[in-house]
Amino acid sequence: HVQLVESGGDSVQPGGSLRLTCVASGYSVSEGYMAWFRQAPGKEREGVAGIGVDGETEYADFAKGRFSISKDDAKNTLYLQMHDPRPEDTAMYYCAADASIRSCLSGDGFAYWGQGTQVTVS
């Protein structure tokens, strides 16, 4: 039974910072591609950042230079550091996993999803 549990979402002011955490169980973050997605009211879900088995990263344009994705295989945990949150970053953030060794943010193999954690920037 695979579970992805996000935490760390909060209300934060512009100029502040947040770190989102995703803890996996029944699944190893080292075996596939991990990513963060987000969805704001009235908008479609969009990819934020992804990280591959070997640590290679991918970012949406809006996230480049402002967010950092990382993982700790030993802790089976995925992170998203939001260095420069802005009001437009307000959304529900989801952790997702693709068991395929080869994937990307635009891939269709994300079989596992967390329940989400709310980020509000104001």
C-alpha positions as MATLAB code, in Angstrom:
seq = 'HVQLVESGGDSVQPGGSLRLTCVASGYSVSEGYMAWFRQAPGKEREGVAGIGVDGETEYADFAKGRFSISKDDAKNTLYLQMHDPRPEDTAMYYCAADASIRSCLSGDGFAYWGQGTQVTVS';
ca = [
       0.000    0.000    0.000;
       1.582    3.228   -1.209;
       1.114    6.442    0.702;
       2.497    9.895    0.048;
       1.928   12.351    2.859;
       2.647   16.037    2.386;
       3.237   18.548    5.134;
       4.686   22.000    5.611;
       2.027   24.030    3.869;
       1.218   27.237    5.678;
       0.426   30.895    5.321;
       3.515   32.911    4.506;
       4.270   36.492    3.540;
       6.046   37.436    0.328;
       9.750   37.460    1.087;
       9.405   34.594    3.500;
      10.094   30.941    2.852;
       8.535   27.515    3.189;
       9.692   23.955    2.916;
       7.198   21.334    1.887;
       7.821   17.724    2.795;
       6.497   14.505    1.299;
       7.069   11.268    3.178;
       6.555    8.068    1.221;
       5.636    4.663    2.576;
       5.127    1.430    0.690;
       7.244    3.009   -2.016;
      10.864    4.006   -2.359;
      11.594    7.487   -3.660;
      14.840    6.091   -5.021;
      13.111    3.827   -7.527;
      11.447    6.369   -9.771;
      10.671    9.964  -10.614;
       9.267   12.258   -7.942;
       7.534   15.562   -8.506;
       5.525   18.395   -7.043;
       2.370   19.673   -8.687;
       0.013   22.438   -7.674;
      -3.502   23.590   -8.377;
      -5.084   26.939   -7.613;
      -8.833   27.607   -7.657;
     -10.072   28.054  -11.197;
      -6.832   26.830  -12.718;
      -5.607   23.543  -14.095;
      -3.125   21.421  -12.232;
       0.427   22.228  -13.225;
       3.819   20.717  -12.634;
       6.159   22.629  -10.359;
       9.353   20.605  -10.152;
      10.594   17.063  -10.574;
      13.626   15.033   -9.616;
      14.955   11.820  -11.098;
      16.611    8.769   -9.637;
      20.081   10.246  -10.013;
      19.114   13.664   -8.686;
      18.589   15.430  -11.989;
      15.989   18.176  -11.622;
      13.363   19.846  -13.757;
      11.472   23.062  -13.051;
       8.528   24.886  -14.468;
       9.502   28.318  -15.733;
       7.756   30.060  -12.869;
       9.694   27.990  -10.350;
      13.199   28.464  -11.703;
      15.380   30.358   -9.275;
      12.618   30.498   -6.673;
      11.957   26.875   -5.744;
      14.320   23.975   -5.145;
      13.378   20.311   -5.237;
      15.423   17.711   -3.419;
      15.088   14.294   -1.880;
      16.613   12.174    0.837;
      16.576    8.535   -0.205;
      17.580    7.351    3.262;
      14.576    9.117    4.781;
      12.339    8.245    1.828;
      11.373   11.889    1.696;
      10.874   14.531   -0.982;
      11.177   18.275   -0.380;
      10.238   21.512   -2.063;
      11.992   24.604   -0.765;
      10.142   27.774   -1.671;
      12.814   30.468   -1.428;
      10.795   33.337   -2.823;
       7.067   32.714   -2.512;
       4.708   35.121   -4.222;
       0.935   35.580   -3.969;
       0.483   33.788   -7.285;
       2.041   30.698   -5.698;
      -1.033   30.255   -3.542;
      -2.334   26.774   -4.302;
      -2.733   23.239   -3.082;
       0.577   21.449   -3.551;
       0.718   17.730   -4.276;
       3.483   15.182   -4.151;
       3.446   12.589   -6.919;
       5.472    9.562   -7.935;
       6.143    7.780  -11.200;
       7.680    4.353  -10.709;
       9.310    4.518  -14.125;
      12.996    5.235  -14.078;
      12.497    7.512  -17.074;
       9.940   10.269  -16.705;
       9.401   14.025  -16.572;
       6.892   16.592  -15.331;
       4.818   16.226  -18.468;
       4.724   12.454  -18.268;
       1.561   10.445  -17.820;
       2.858    7.838  -15.411;
       2.189    9.481  -12.057;
       0.264    6.699  -10.376;
       0.704    7.821   -6.778;
      -0.482   11.082   -5.278;
      -0.640   12.645   -1.863;
      -3.637   14.458   -0.431;
      -2.016   17.854   -0.794;
      -0.881   20.637    1.481;
      -2.169   24.183    1.240;
       0.181   27.092    0.639;
      -1.149   30.610    1.006;
       1.088   33.560    0.216;
      -0.219   36.914    1.368;
];
